[in-house]
Amino acid sequence: MTKRIPVILDGDPGHDDAIAWVLANASPLLDIKAVTSVCGNQTIQKTTYNAGRIMTLIDLNVPLAMGRVKPLVADPIIAPTVHGNSGLDGPALPEPKHKPVEQDACTLMAEVIEASEEPVALIPTGPLTNVAALLLLYPHLKPKIRHIYLMGGGIQYGNWTPAAEFNILVDPEAADIVFTSGVPITMAGLDVTEQALVFPEDFERIRAVGNPVAKVVAEWLDFFYGFHRSIGYPGAPVHDAVAVAALIRPDIMTMEDMYVAVETTGDYCRGATVGDRLGVLHRPANARVIMGIDREAFVDLLVEAATCYNKGGERA
Ligand code: BDR
Ligand code: CA
């Protein structure tokens, strides 16, 4: 059996973050070393609480650390219209079994990376605040970061402004630090995540799996789709799970290497990820950008992940 890849999950759960973590925890390829929360979809208190509730649901017993209370420079932006007031509205969830550790997110990430024999992959599915802080404060650890698989940005369009996707818009300064860090990046932006649509009939496949985790995932999808249906989507775009899938099933995706700059100024374009697809800037590529996905294979992956949990909720 091949060695499992050590990973840190960093997110702002959030329904799609939660589903991404269910997927990561189900994969025999990954060894989750820690979970860190970031402010984004909701305040840091709420996303940390939600992270603890998800970890308890899926019996993920690793350290959880809380991120900074705000982005590096900007004021927080939250997304209650998408994820509800709790940041994870919908089904009832267990109370967190474990408290967050004393260290903040960035310190825990550094400790885990330092202690790991193998380079560690980071999977950020919220604003890049914690990852940027890690890169700024511990630059000597860069060689021990195997790869960053992030959900954020969009080469062709935004979702929170015409130019910017939510995670990048919330903390563009952090995103700029990450994209200029030299650490290998795979970007799951809106170009692909809006193709990663899970339709109501797919929810039923997941619900029919029947274990407690599968039932909750189906109810998260019901809630998450409620917002997206109201703005005309035929299904729920499970953005953050694409970042995990990029690590475990890259064969179901198409990708392009390119230079990606993050716009940190501007009246209309702050937070945009500007991808030089034509190579006119003559700069070396700093990101592998996912542009397409086999939607049905992605849904199958989520269904398979749901079947990995047993009746008590833990991984079978
Ligand atoms: C991103 O924004 C958040 O609302 C989701 O969790 C996802 O990470 C999509 O733009
Ligand atoms: Ca997220």
Coordinates of C-alpha atoms and ligand atoms in Angstrom, one line a residue:
M1 CA 0.0 0.0 0.0
T2 CA 1.3 3.5 -0.9
K3 CA 2.1 5.9 1.9
R4 CA -0.8 8.2 2.8
I5 CA -0.3 11.9 2.1
P6 CA -0.2 14.1 5.2
V7 CA -2.7 16.9 4.9
I8 CA -4.0 19.9 6.8
L9 CA -7.6 21.0 6.2
D10 CA -8.1 24.7 6.6
G11 CA -11.6 26.1 6.0
D12 CA -14.5 28.2 7.0
P13 CA -17.4 25.7 7.3
G14 CA -19.7 26.2 5.4
H15 CA -21.6 23.4 3.7
D16 CA -19.2 22.8 0.9
D17 CA -16.2 22.9 3.3
A18 CA -18.0 20.3 5.4
I19 CA -18.6 18.0 2.4
A20 CA -15.0 18.5 1.4
W21 CA -13.9 17.2 4.8
V22 CA -16.3 14.3 4.7
L23 CA -14.6 13.4 1.3
A24 CA -11.0 13.9 2.6
N25 CA -11.7 11.8 5.8
A26 CA -13.1 9.0 3.7
S27 CA -10.1 8.7 1.5
P28 CA -7.5 6.0 2.2
L29 CA -4.9 8.2 0.3
L30 CA -5.0 11.0 2.9
D31 CA -3.7 11.2 6.5
I32 CA -5.4 14.3 8.0
K33 CA -3.0 15.7 10.6
A34 CA -4.9 18.8 11.7
V35 CA -7.9 21.0 11.0
T36 CA -7.7 24.8 11.2
S37 CA -10.5 27.3 11.0
V38 CA -10.6 30.7 9.2
C39 CA -13.0 33.5 9.2
G40 CA -15.0 33.7 6.0
N41 CA -18.5 32.3 5.6
Q42 CA -19.0 33.3 9.2
T43 CA -17.1 34.8 12.2
I44 CA -14.1 32.8 13.4
Q45 CA -16.0 31.8 16.5
K46 CA -18.8 30.2 14.4
T47 CA -16.5 28.6 11.8
T48 CA -14.4 27.1 14.6
Y49 CA -17.5 25.8 16.4
N50 CA -18.8 24.3 13.1
A51 CA -15.4 22.7 12.4
G52 CA -15.6 21.0 15.8
R53 CA -19.2 19.8 15.1
I54 CA -18.2 18.3 11.7
M55 CA -15.1 16.6 13.2
T56 CA -17.3 15.0 15.9
L57 CA -19.9 13.9 13.3
I58 CA -17.2 12.1 11.3
D59 CA -15.2 11.0 14.3
L60 CA -12.1 12.9 13.1
N61 CA -9.8 13.0 16.1
V62 CA -7.0 15.4 15.3
P63 CA -6.0 18.8 16.7
L64 CA -8.3 21.7 15.7
A65 CA -6.9 25.3 15.9
M66 CA -8.7 28.6 15.5
G67 CA -7.6 31.1 13.0
R68 CA -7.3 34.9 13.2
V69 CA -10.3 36.9 13.9
K70 CA -10.0 38.9 10.7
P71 CA -8.3 38.9 7.3
L72 CA -4.7 40.2 7.2
V73 CA -5.7 43.8 6.2
A74 CA -9.3 43.9 5.2
D75 CA -12.4 43.9 7.3
P76 CA -14.3 40.6 7.4
I77 CA -17.1 39.8 4.9
I78 CA -19.5 37.0 5.8
A79 CA -22.0 35.0 3.8
P80 CA -25.1 34.3 5.8
T81 CA -27.3 34.3 2.7
V82 CA -25.4 31.2 1.4
H83 CA -24.7 29.3 4.6
G84 CA -27.2 30.7 7.2
N85 CA -26.6 32.5 10.4
S86 CA -24.7 29.7 12.0
G87 CA -22.5 29.3 8.9
L88 CA -23.8 25.7 8.7
D89 CA -27.5 25.9 8.9
G90 CA -29.6 22.8 8.2
P91 CA -29.4 19.4 10.0
A92 CA -28.8 19.1 13.8
L93 CA -25.2 18.3 14.5
P94 CA -23.5 16.9 17.6
E95 CA -21.8 19.3 20.0
P96 CA -18.0 19.3 19.5
K97 CA -16.2 16.6 21.5
H98 CA -12.9 18.5 21.6
K99 CA -12.0 22.1 22.3
P100 CA -9.6 23.9 19.9
V101 CA -6.0 23.7 21.0
E102 CA -4.3 26.7 22.6
Q103 CA -2.1 27.4 19.6
D104 CA -3.6 29.6 16.8
A105 CA -4.1 28.0 13.3
C106 CA -0.9 29.2 11.9
T107 CA 1.2 28.0 14.8
L108 CA -0.4 24.5 14.7
M109 CA 0.2 24.3 10.9
A110 CA 3.8 25.1 11.5
E111 CA 4.2 22.5 14.2
V112 CA 2.5 19.8 12.1
I113 CA 4.7 20.6 9.1
E114 CA 7.9 20.8 11.2
A115 CA 7.1 17.4 12.8
S116 CA 6.2 15.6 9.6
E117 CA 8.7 13.4 7.9
E118 CA 6.9 13.8 4.6
P119 CA 6.0 17.2 3.1
V120 CA 2.5 18.1 4.0
A121 CA -0.3 19.2 1.6
L122 CA -2.5 22.1 2.6
I123 CA -6.2 22.1 1.5
P124 CA -7.5 25.6 2.1
T125 CA -11.2 26.0 1.3
G126 CA -11.8 29.5 2.8
P127 CA -9.9 32.8 2.6
L128 CA -6.2 32.3 2.6
T129 CA -5.5 34.2 5.8
N130 CA -4.0 31.4 7.8
V131 CA -1.9 30.0 4.9
A132 CA -0.5 33.5 4.1
A133 CA 0.4 34.0 7.8
L134 CA 2.2 30.6 7.8
L135 CA 4.2 31.5 4.7
L136 CA 5.1 34.9 6.1
L137 CA 6.1 33.8 9.6
Y138 CA 7.7 30.4 8.8
P139 CA 9.2 30.9 5.3
H140 CA 11.8 28.1 6.0
L141 CA 9.0 25.6 6.0
K142 CA 8.1 26.2 2.4
P143 CA 10.1 23.2 1.1
K144 CA 8.1 21.0 3.5
I145 CA 4.8 22.1 2.0
R146 CA 4.2 19.5 -0.7
H147 CA 1.4 21.4 -2.5
I148 CA -1.5 23.8 -1.8
Y149 CA -4.8 22.6 -3.2
L150 CA -7.0 25.6 -2.8
M151 CA -10.6 26.5 -3.6
G152 CA -10.7 30.1 -4.6
G153 CA -10.7 32.6 -7.5
G154 CA -12.0 32.2 -11.0
I155 CA -10.1 32.9 -14.2
Q156 CA -13.3 33.8 -16.2
Y157 CA -15.5 35.5 -13.6
G158 CA -16.3 36.1 -10.0
N159 CA -19.3 35.3 -7.8
W160 CA -19.2 38.0 -5.0
T161 CA -18.3 40.8 -7.5
P162 CA -18.2 40.5 -11.3
A163 CA -14.5 40.0 -11.0
A164 CA -13.9 38.3 -7.6
E165 CA -14.7 35.0 -6.0
F166 CA -15.6 35.1 -2.3
N167 CA -12.6 33.4 -0.7
I168 CA -10.1 35.6 -2.6
L169 CA -12.2 38.8 -2.2
V170 CA -12.3 38.3 1.6
D171 CA -8.5 38.4 1.9
P172 CA -6.8 39.5 -1.4
E173 CA -3.6 40.4 0.4
A174 CA -3.3 36.9 1.8
A175 CA -4.1 35.4 -1.6
D176 CA -1.4 37.5 -3.2
I177 CA 1.1 36.2 -0.6
V178 CA 0.1 32.6 -1.4
F179 CA 0.2 32.9 -5.2
T180 CA 3.6 34.6 -5.1
S181 CA 5.1 32.2 -2.6
G182 CA 6.7 29.7 -5.0
V183 CA 4.9 26.8 -3.3
P184 CA 3.1 24.6 -5.9
I185 CA -0.5 25.5 -6.2
T186 CA -3.5 23.7 -7.7
M187 CA -6.4 26.2 -8.0
A188 CA -10.0 24.9 -7.9
G189 CA -11.7 28.2 -8.9
L190 CA -15.2 28.9 -10.1
D191 CA -14.2 27.8 -13.7
V192 CA -14.4 24.2 -12.4
T193 CA -16.4 24.4 -9.2
E194 CA -19.5 25.8 -11.0
Q195 CA -19.3 22.6 -13.1
A196 CA -19.2 20.5 -10.0
L197 CA -22.9 20.6 -9.7
V198 CA -24.7 18.1 -7.5
F199 CA -28.4 17.7 -8.6
P200 CA -31.4 16.9 -6.4
E201 CA -31.4 13.3 -7.8
D202 CA -27.8 13.0 -6.6
F203 CA -28.8 14.1 -3.1
E204 CA -31.2 11.1 -3.1
R205 CA -28.3 8.7 -4.0
I206 CA -26.4 10.0 -1.0
R207 CA -29.4 10.0 1.3
A208 CA -30.1 6.4 0.3
V209 CA -26.7 5.3 1.6
G210 CA -28.5 5.6 4.9
N211 CA -25.7 6.0 7.5
P212 CA -25.8 9.1 9.8
V213 CA -23.0 11.0 7.9
A214 CA -24.7 10.3 4.5
K215 CA -28.0 11.6 5.8
V216 CA -26.4 14.8 7.1
V217 CA -24.5 15.3 3.8
A218 CA -27.8 15.0 1.9
E219 CA -29.4 17.6 4.3
W220 CA -26.5 20.0 3.9
L221 CA -27.0 19.7 0.2
D222 CA -30.7 20.4 0.6
F223 CA -29.9 23.6 2.5
F224 CA -27.0 24.7 0.2
Y225 CA -29.1 24.1 -2.9
G226 CA -32.0 26.2 -1.4
F227 CA -29.9 29.3 -1.9
H228 CA -28.5 28.3 -5.3
R229 CA -31.9 27.3 -6.6
S230 CA -33.2 30.8 -5.7
I231 CA -30.6 32.4 -8.0
G232 CA -31.2 30.0 -10.8
Y233 CA -28.8 27.1 -10.4
P234 CA -29.9 23.6 -11.4
G235 CA -27.9 22.0 -8.6
A236 CA -25.5 22.8 -5.7
P237 CA -22.0 23.7 -6.7
V238 CA -20.0 21.9 -4.1
H239 CA -17.0 24.2 -4.6
D240 CA -14.7 23.1 -1.8
A241 CA -14.9 19.4 -2.4
V242 CA -13.2 20.0 -5.8
A243 CA -10.0 21.0 -3.9
V244 CA -9.9 17.7 -2.2
A245 CA -10.9 15.8 -5.4
A246 CA -7.9 17.5 -7.1
L247 CA -5.6 15.6 -4.8
I248 CA -7.3 12.2 -4.8
R249 CA -8.9 12.1 -8.3
P250 CA -7.0 14.5 -10.6
D251 CA -7.7 12.0 -13.5
I252 CA -11.3 13.3 -13.6
M253 CA -10.2 16.9 -14.3
T254 CA -8.6 19.0 -16.9
M255 CA -6.0 21.5 -15.9
E256 CA -3.9 24.3 -17.4
D257 CA -0.6 25.7 -16.0
M258 CA -0.5 29.5 -16.0
Y259 CA 0.6 32.6 -14.2
V260 CA -2.1 33.9 -11.9
A261 CA -1.9 37.3 -10.3
V262 CA -4.2 38.5 -7.6
E263 CA -5.6 42.0 -7.9
T264 CA -5.4 43.8 -4.6
T265 CA -6.4 47.3 -5.7
G266 CA -9.0 48.7 -8.0
D267 CA -12.6 50.0 -7.8
Y268 CA -14.1 47.0 -9.6
C269 CA -11.4 44.2 -9.7
R270 CA -10.1 43.9 -6.1
G271 CA -9.9 40.2 -5.4
A272 CA -9.8 39.1 -9.0
T273 CA -7.5 36.2 -10.0
V274 CA -6.0 37.3 -13.3
G275 CA -4.9 34.2 -15.2
D276 CA -2.4 34.7 -18.1
R277 CA -3.8 31.9 -20.2
L278 CA -2.1 33.2 -23.4
G279 CA 1.2 33.7 -21.7
V280 CA 1.4 37.3 -22.8
L281 CA 3.1 38.4 -19.5
H282 CA 6.0 35.9 -20.1
R283 CA 6.1 34.9 -16.5
P284 CA 6.5 31.3 -15.4
A285 CA 3.4 29.5 -14.3
N286 CA 2.7 29.7 -10.6
A287 CA -0.5 27.7 -10.6
R288 CA -2.2 24.6 -12.1
V289 CA -5.7 25.8 -12.7
I290 CA -8.5 23.3 -13.0
M291 CA -10.7 24.2 -15.9
G292 CA -13.0 21.1 -16.2
I293 CA -14.3 18.1 -14.4
D294 CA -16.3 15.0 -15.2
R295 CA -19.4 15.9 -13.1
E296 CA -20.7 12.4 -12.9
A297 CA -17.4 11.0 -11.7
F298 CA -17.3 13.7 -9.1
V299 CA -20.8 12.8 -7.9
D300 CA -19.8 9.1 -7.8
L301 CA -16.8 10.1 -5.6
L302 CA -19.1 11.9 -3.1
V303 CA -21.5 8.9 -3.0
E304 CA -18.5 6.5 -2.5
A305 CA -17.2 8.7 0.3
A306 CA -20.6 8.7 2.0
T307 CA -20.6 4.8 2.0
C308 CA -17.3 4.8 3.9
Y309 CA -19.0 5.8 7.1
N310 CA -20.7 3.2 9.3
K311 CA -23.9 3.3 11.4
G312 CA -22.2 5.0 14.3
G313 CA -20.9 7.8 12.1
E314 CA -17.2 6.9 12.1
R315 CA -15.2 5.7 9.1
A316 CA -15.9 2.1 8.4
Ligands
BDR1 C1 -16.5 29.7 -1.7 O1 -17.2 30.6 -0.9 C2 -17.8 30.0 0.2 O2 -19.1 30.4 0.5 C3 -17.7 28.5 -0.1 O3 -17.6 27.7 1.1 C4 -16.6 28.3 -1.0 O4 -15.4 28.1 -0.3 C5 -17.2 29.7 -3.1 O5 -17.0 31.0 -3.6
CA2 CA -15.4 27.5 2.1

